[in-house]
Amino acid sequence: AGEPDATVINVASAKSLEGTLKAINQDESVISVQVDEKVSLLAPTTHSLPAPTVAYTQWNYSTLRLGEIHTSLTGTDIKVAVIDTGVDRNGFELNGVGQVLDGCDWVTSSTNVCTGTGVNDENGHGTHVAGIIAAKNDGLGVTGVAPSVTILPLRVLDANGSGYLSDVAAAIDYAVLQNAKVINMSLGGTTDFSLIRQAVTSAAAAGVVIVAAAGNSGASGATSYPAAYPEVIAVAATTSGKTIADYSNGGSYVDVAAPGSLIVSSWPAGTGYAQISGTSMAAPHVAGL
């Protein structure tokens, strides 16, 4: 489509880096070279919960008036890409293979080539995000914003919630190729990375809705990317008291706020549920909507 190819090169030392850059600079087909930096998930605190015997009381569910919405709209035939730590589809809240598709895994690759399906979540964050979007409406545990959507799990963050910017860019491109209508990125960093910027621009041009967490550095915190790109809906976090959470980023790039504090959702270990706070939890509410 006339877009440039991206190649990740691993080097062992400063000396080999110098030689590699010299060789690359002599190649007229190369547009630019950038250091591939890290990006991280955006959720500060996690608390495990006892297994529910009935539905948990969800302040976020009632605040968004989802009971009224779900009488006619549940997200049928919509695919949402979750670019995160992976999604465990074997828990109580996500309907297995039928709802969580085979996606892609870049964490297990030393370059930015997909090597897996994205259904291995060694952290829990991505499963929690997916539950906010799509947990089933069965009167037990929690209910997602759009319980009838399908989830495309794109794993770019490892067990520690850390990953590479180049993998995020590759995941955005992959989501578009797989006809996802919505992309959720509950991750961020302070680096304006050209590959991600280009991927976001292309995805928006293809008609994809792109949502990202605004960041957890407080009202005066540094601008967070990819949330700050103009094509992305940047989401700040609110509390059950209908105020902006004190950890939530502010700034002119923030577009909207949504429930983010003490959010109960699915988890791949323990009882299968956890309560987390962060703009990571706010973004999937908007993605679901």
Short mmCIF file of C-alpha atoms in Angstrom, two decimals:
data_model
loop_
_atom_site.label_atom_id
_atom_site.label_comp_id
_atom_site.label_asym_id
_atom_site.label_seq_id
_atom_site.Cartn_x
_atom_site.Cartn_y
_atom_site.Cartn_z
CA ALA A 1 0.00 0.00 0.00
CA GLY A 2 3.02 2.25 -0.33
CA GLU A 3 3.73 2.16 3.40
CA PRO A 4 7.29 1.48 4.60
CA ASP A 5 8.34 -1.86 6.07
CA ALA A 6 9.68 -1.84 9.63
CA THR A 7 12.57 -4.07 10.64
CA VAL A 8 13.85 -4.60 14.17
CA ILE A 9 17.59 -5.21 14.49
CA ASN A 10 19.21 -6.50 17.68
CA VAL A 11 22.80 -5.49 18.35
CA ALA A 12 25.15 -6.84 21.02
CA SER A 13 27.33 -3.81 21.73
CA ALA A 14 27.91 -0.13 21.07
CA LYS A 15 30.59 -1.07 18.53
CA SER A 16 28.25 -3.30 16.56
CA LEU A 17 25.57 -0.60 16.74
CA GLU A 18 27.99 1.88 15.20
CA GLY A 19 28.75 -0.47 12.33
CA THR A 20 25.09 -1.26 11.79
CA LEU A 21 24.11 2.41 11.67
CA LYS A 22 26.91 3.13 9.20
CA ALA A 23 25.67 0.37 6.90
CA ILE A 24 22.03 1.46 7.21
CA ASN A 25 22.85 5.09 6.47
CA GLN A 26 24.34 4.03 3.15
CA ASP A 27 21.07 2.36 2.14
CA GLU A 28 18.96 4.85 0.16
CA SER A 29 15.78 2.85 0.82
CA VAL A 30 15.94 3.56 4.57
CA ILE A 31 13.72 6.42 5.76
CA SER A 32 14.79 6.61 9.39
CA VAL A 33 16.37 4.72 12.29
CA GLN A 34 15.06 4.89 15.85
CA VAL A 35 15.97 3.27 19.14
CA ASP A 36 13.19 0.84 20.08
CA GLU A 37 12.14 1.95 23.57
CA LYS A 38 9.87 0.42 26.19
CA VAL A 39 6.18 1.03 26.83
CA SER A 40 4.23 -0.03 29.95
CA LEU A 41 0.71 -0.83 31.12
CA LEU A 42 -1.20 1.90 32.94
CA ALA A 43 -2.74 0.51 36.13
CA PRO A 44 -1.21 1.31 39.54
CA THR A 45 -2.94 -0.97 42.07
CA THR A 46 -4.41 -4.51 42.01
CA HIS A 47 -6.51 -6.27 44.67
CA SER A 48 -7.72 -9.88 44.50
CA LEU A 49 -11.36 -10.64 45.29
CA PRO A 50 -13.30 -13.59 46.68
CA ALA A 51 -15.17 -15.73 44.17
CA PRO A 52 -18.67 -14.31 43.66
CA THR A 53 -21.83 -16.31 44.26
CA VAL A 54 -23.98 -13.58 42.70
CA ALA A 55 -23.24 -10.52 40.59
CA TYR A 56 -20.77 -8.05 42.04
CA THR A 57 -22.10 -4.55 42.60
CA GLN A 58 -20.45 -2.53 39.81
CA TRP A 59 -20.52 1.23 40.31
CA ASN A 60 -19.13 1.67 36.80
CA TYR A 61 -21.99 -0.40 35.33
CA SER A 62 -24.68 1.72 36.97
CA THR A 63 -22.88 5.02 36.30
CA LEU A 64 -22.83 4.29 32.55
CA ARG A 65 -26.49 3.12 32.70
CA LEU A 66 -25.52 -0.05 30.91
CA GLY A 67 -28.67 -1.84 32.08
CA GLU A 68 -30.67 0.45 29.81
CA ILE A 69 -28.23 0.17 26.91
CA HIS A 70 -28.10 -3.63 27.04
CA THR A 71 -31.80 -3.99 26.33
CA SER A 72 -30.99 -3.20 22.68
CA LEU A 73 -27.21 -2.87 22.18
CA THR A 74 -24.53 -5.35 23.25
CA GLY A 75 -21.90 -5.04 20.52
CA THR A 76 -22.94 -7.90 18.23
CA ASP A 77 -20.68 -8.43 15.18
CA ILE A 78 -18.03 -5.98 16.41
CA LYS A 79 -14.39 -7.04 16.81
CA VAL A 80 -12.33 -5.19 19.42
CA ALA A 81 -8.54 -5.52 19.43
CA VAL A 82 -6.99 -5.50 22.91
CA ILE A 83 -3.30 -4.55 22.61
CA ASP A 84 -2.03 -5.55 26.03
CA THR A 85 -0.53 -8.42 28.08
CA GLY A 86 -2.63 -11.05 26.31
CA VAL A 87 -6.11 -12.32 27.22
CA ASP A 88 -6.86 -15.53 29.13
CA ARG A 89 -10.06 -16.85 27.56
CA ASN A 90 -10.55 -19.76 29.98
CA GLY A 91 -11.98 -17.86 32.96
CA PHE A 92 -15.55 -17.44 34.15
CA GLU A 93 -16.32 -14.23 32.28
CA LEU A 94 -15.06 -14.64 28.71
CA ASN A 95 -16.76 -17.15 26.45
CA GLY A 96 -13.68 -19.06 25.39
CA VAL A 97 -12.68 -19.52 21.75
CA GLY A 98 -16.05 -18.26 20.52
CA GLN A 99 -15.53 -14.81 22.01
CA VAL A 100 -11.75 -14.43 22.38
CA LEU A 101 -10.23 -15.18 18.99
CA ASP A 102 -6.75 -16.39 18.18
CA GLY A 103 -4.72 -13.21 17.92
CA CYS A 104 -0.99 -12.55 17.94
CA ASP A 105 1.94 -12.56 20.39
CA TRP A 106 5.01 -10.39 19.89
CA VAL A 107 6.47 -10.87 23.38
CA THR A 108 7.80 -14.31 22.46
CA SER A 109 9.65 -12.91 19.43
CA SER A 110 13.07 -11.26 19.51
CA THR A 111 12.03 -9.10 16.56
CA ASN A 112 8.56 -7.72 15.81
CA VAL A 113 7.20 -10.87 14.17
CA CYS A 114 4.02 -12.47 15.53
CA THR A 115 4.81 -15.88 17.06
CA GLY A 116 1.67 -16.88 18.96
CA THR A 117 -2.06 -16.39 19.51
CA GLY A 118 -2.12 -13.79 22.32
CA VAL A 119 -4.21 -15.94 24.68
CA ASN A 120 -1.39 -16.36 27.21
CA ASP A 121 -1.64 -13.63 29.87
CA GLU A 122 1.20 -13.90 32.38
CA ASN A 123 0.34 -10.55 34.00
CA GLY A 124 -3.47 -10.33 34.23
CA HIS A 125 -3.87 -6.76 32.98
CA GLY A 126 -5.08 -7.67 29.48
CA THR A 127 -7.62 -10.15 30.82
CA HIS A 128 -8.97 -7.47 33.17
CA VAL A 129 -9.24 -4.99 30.29
CA ALA A 130 -11.00 -7.57 28.10
CA GLY A 131 -13.49 -8.28 30.89
CA ILE A 132 -14.37 -4.60 31.21
CA ILE A 133 -15.15 -4.60 27.51
CA ALA A 134 -16.83 -7.96 27.06
CA ALA A 135 -17.56 -9.96 30.25
CA LYS A 136 -20.74 -11.96 29.70
CA ASN A 137 -24.09 -10.84 31.06
CA ASP A 138 -25.10 -13.91 33.07
CA GLY A 139 -26.00 -12.48 36.47
CA LEU A 140 -22.78 -13.75 38.03
CA GLY A 141 -19.56 -11.86 38.69
CA VAL A 142 -19.37 -8.87 36.36
CA THR A 143 -20.88 -7.70 33.10
CA GLY A 144 -18.87 -5.96 30.41
CA VAL A 145 -19.78 -2.81 28.53
CA ALA A 146 -20.33 -4.77 25.30
CA PRO A 147 -20.81 -8.45 26.21
CA SER A 148 -21.49 -9.59 22.63
CA VAL A 149 -18.30 -8.30 20.98
CA THR A 150 -15.44 -10.56 19.96
CA ILE A 151 -11.98 -9.84 21.37
CA LEU A 152 -8.81 -9.97 19.27
CA PRO A 153 -5.96 -10.45 21.80
CA LEU A 154 -2.70 -8.83 20.68
CA ARG A 155 0.05 -9.47 23.23
CA VAL A 156 2.81 -6.85 23.33
CA LEU A 157 3.45 -6.60 27.10
CA ASP A 158 5.22 -9.26 29.16
CA ALA A 159 4.61 -10.62 32.66
CA ASN A 160 5.98 -7.38 34.12
CA GLY A 161 3.70 -5.24 31.95
CA SER A 162 6.54 -4.00 29.76
CA GLY A 163 7.02 -4.20 26.00
CA TYR A 164 8.53 -2.54 22.94
CA LEU A 165 7.13 0.34 20.94
CA SER A 166 7.81 -1.46 17.65
CA ASP A 167 5.55 -4.33 18.77
CA VAL A 168 2.72 -1.92 19.57
CA ALA A 169 3.02 -0.46 16.06
CA ALA A 170 2.96 -3.96 14.55
CA ALA A 171 -0.12 -4.84 16.63
CA ILE A 172 -2.02 -1.77 15.41
CA ASP A 173 -1.27 -2.71 11.80
CA TYR A 174 -2.31 -6.31 12.48
CA ALA A 175 -5.61 -5.21 14.06
CA VAL A 176 -6.49 -3.24 10.93
CA LEU A 177 -5.64 -6.21 8.69
CA GLN A 178 -7.90 -8.41 10.84
CA ASN A 179 -10.82 -5.97 10.41
CA ALA A 180 -11.04 -4.88 14.04
CA LYS A 181 -13.49 -1.98 14.35
CA VAL A 182 -12.06 -0.76 17.68
CA ILE A 183 -8.55 -0.83 19.18
CA ASN A 184 -7.95 -0.48 22.92
CA MET A 185 -4.49 0.41 24.24
CA SER A 186 -4.31 0.57 28.04
CA LEU A 187 -0.61 1.34 27.84
CA GLY A 188 1.61 4.34 27.30
CA GLY A 189 4.89 6.14 27.60
CA THR A 190 6.40 9.55 26.98
CA THR A 191 8.04 8.66 23.64
CA ASP A 192 6.52 9.96 20.41
CA PHE A 193 7.51 6.96 18.25
CA SER A 194 7.13 7.50 14.52
CA LEU A 195 6.12 3.90 13.76
CA ILE A 196 3.20 4.05 16.20
CA ARG A 197 2.20 7.50 14.98
CA GLN A 198 2.14 6.19 11.41
CA ALA A 199 0.21 3.05 12.40
CA VAL A 200 -2.38 5.13 14.25
CA THR A 201 -2.81 7.46 11.27
CA SER A 202 -3.32 4.50 8.92
CA ALA A 203 -5.77 2.79 11.28
CA ALA A 204 -7.86 5.94 11.65
CA ALA A 205 -7.89 6.39 7.86
CA ALA A 206 -9.27 2.85 7.63
CA GLY A 207 -12.16 3.85 9.90
CA VAL A 208 -10.96 2.14 13.09
CA VAL A 209 -11.86 3.72 16.43
CA ILE A 210 -8.70 3.95 18.54
CA VAL A 211 -8.83 4.34 22.33
CA ALA A 212 -5.93 4.72 24.77
CA ALA A 213 -5.35 5.35 28.46
CA ALA A 214 -4.36 8.96 29.23
CA GLY A 215 -1.73 8.03 31.84
CA ASN A 216 -1.38 7.74 35.61
CA SER A 217 1.07 10.55 36.38
CA GLY A 218 -1.42 13.04 37.82
CA ALA A 219 -3.00 16.19 36.42
CA SER A 220 0.33 17.76 35.50
CA GLY A 221 2.01 14.53 34.38
CA ALA A 222 3.99 14.28 31.15
CA THR A 223 2.05 13.77 27.93
CA SER A 224 1.38 10.08 27.29
CA TYR A 225 1.57 8.39 23.89
CA PRO A 226 -0.25 6.90 21.99
CA ALA A 227 -3.11 8.68 23.81
CA ALA A 228 -1.85 12.10 22.72
CA TYR A 229 -2.09 11.43 18.99
CA PRO A 230 -5.03 13.41 17.54
CA GLU A 231 -6.63 10.30 16.00
CA VAL A 232 -6.77 8.57 19.40
CA ILE A 233 -9.50 8.99 22.04
CA ALA A 234 -7.48 9.71 25.20
CA VAL A 235 -9.33 8.60 28.34
CA ALA A 236 -8.84 9.94 31.86
CA ALA A 237 -10.16 8.08 34.93
CA THR A 238 -13.01 8.94 37.28
CA THR A 239 -13.94 7.65 40.74
CA SER A 240 -17.29 6.40 42.04
CA GLY A 241 -17.72 9.90 43.47
CA LYS A 242 -17.83 11.26 39.90
CA THR A 243 -14.56 13.13 40.26
CA ILE A 244 -11.35 12.85 38.27
CA ALA A 245 -9.02 10.37 39.99
CA ASP A 246 -5.99 12.04 41.54
CA TYR A 247 -3.60 9.73 39.66
CA SER A 248 -5.16 10.47 36.26
CA ASN A 249 -3.30 12.54 33.68
CA GLY A 250 -4.83 15.79 32.48
CA GLY A 251 -3.82 18.09 29.67
CA SER A 252 -5.20 19.30 26.37
CA TYR A 253 -4.77 15.90 24.70
CA VAL A 254 -7.30 14.24 27.02
CA ASP A 255 -10.67 13.82 25.28
CA VAL A 256 -12.99 12.18 27.80
CA ALA A 257 -13.13 10.60 31.26
CA ALA A 258 -14.63 7.25 32.23
CA PRO A 259 -14.77 4.97 35.31
CA GLY A 260 -11.26 3.88 36.29
CA SER A 261 -11.05 3.49 40.06
CA LEU A 262 -11.71 0.23 41.94
CA ILE A 263 -12.99 -1.56 38.86
CA VAL A 264 -13.87 -5.24 39.24
CA SER A 265 -13.21 -7.48 36.24
CA SER A 266 -11.85 -10.84 35.11
CA TRP A 267 -8.42 -12.14 36.16
CA PRO A 268 -6.47 -15.19 34.98
CA ALA A 269 -5.51 -16.47 38.46
CA GLY A 270 -6.90 -16.96 41.95
CA THR A 271 -10.69 -16.59 42.09
CA GLY A 272 -10.82 -15.31 38.51
CA TYR A 273 -11.56 -11.73 39.55
CA ALA A 274 -9.57 -8.66 40.60
CA GLN A 275 -10.19 -5.02 41.43
CA ILE A 276 -7.83 -2.51 39.80
CA SER A 277 -7.56 1.27 39.49
CA GLY A 278 -6.02 3.23 36.62
CA THR A 279 -6.64 4.94 33.31
CA SER A 280 -6.01 1.44 31.95
CA MET A 281 -9.46 0.59 33.27
CA ALA A 282 -11.07 3.78 31.97
CA ALA A 283 -10.01 3.26 28.34
CA PRO A 284 -11.83 -0.09 27.81
CA HIS A 285 -15.08 1.45 29.06
CA VAL A 286 -14.88 3.86 26.13
CA ALA A 287 -13.76 1.13 23.74
CA GLY A 288 -16.81 -0.90 24.77
CA LEU A 289 -19.13 2.04 24.33
#
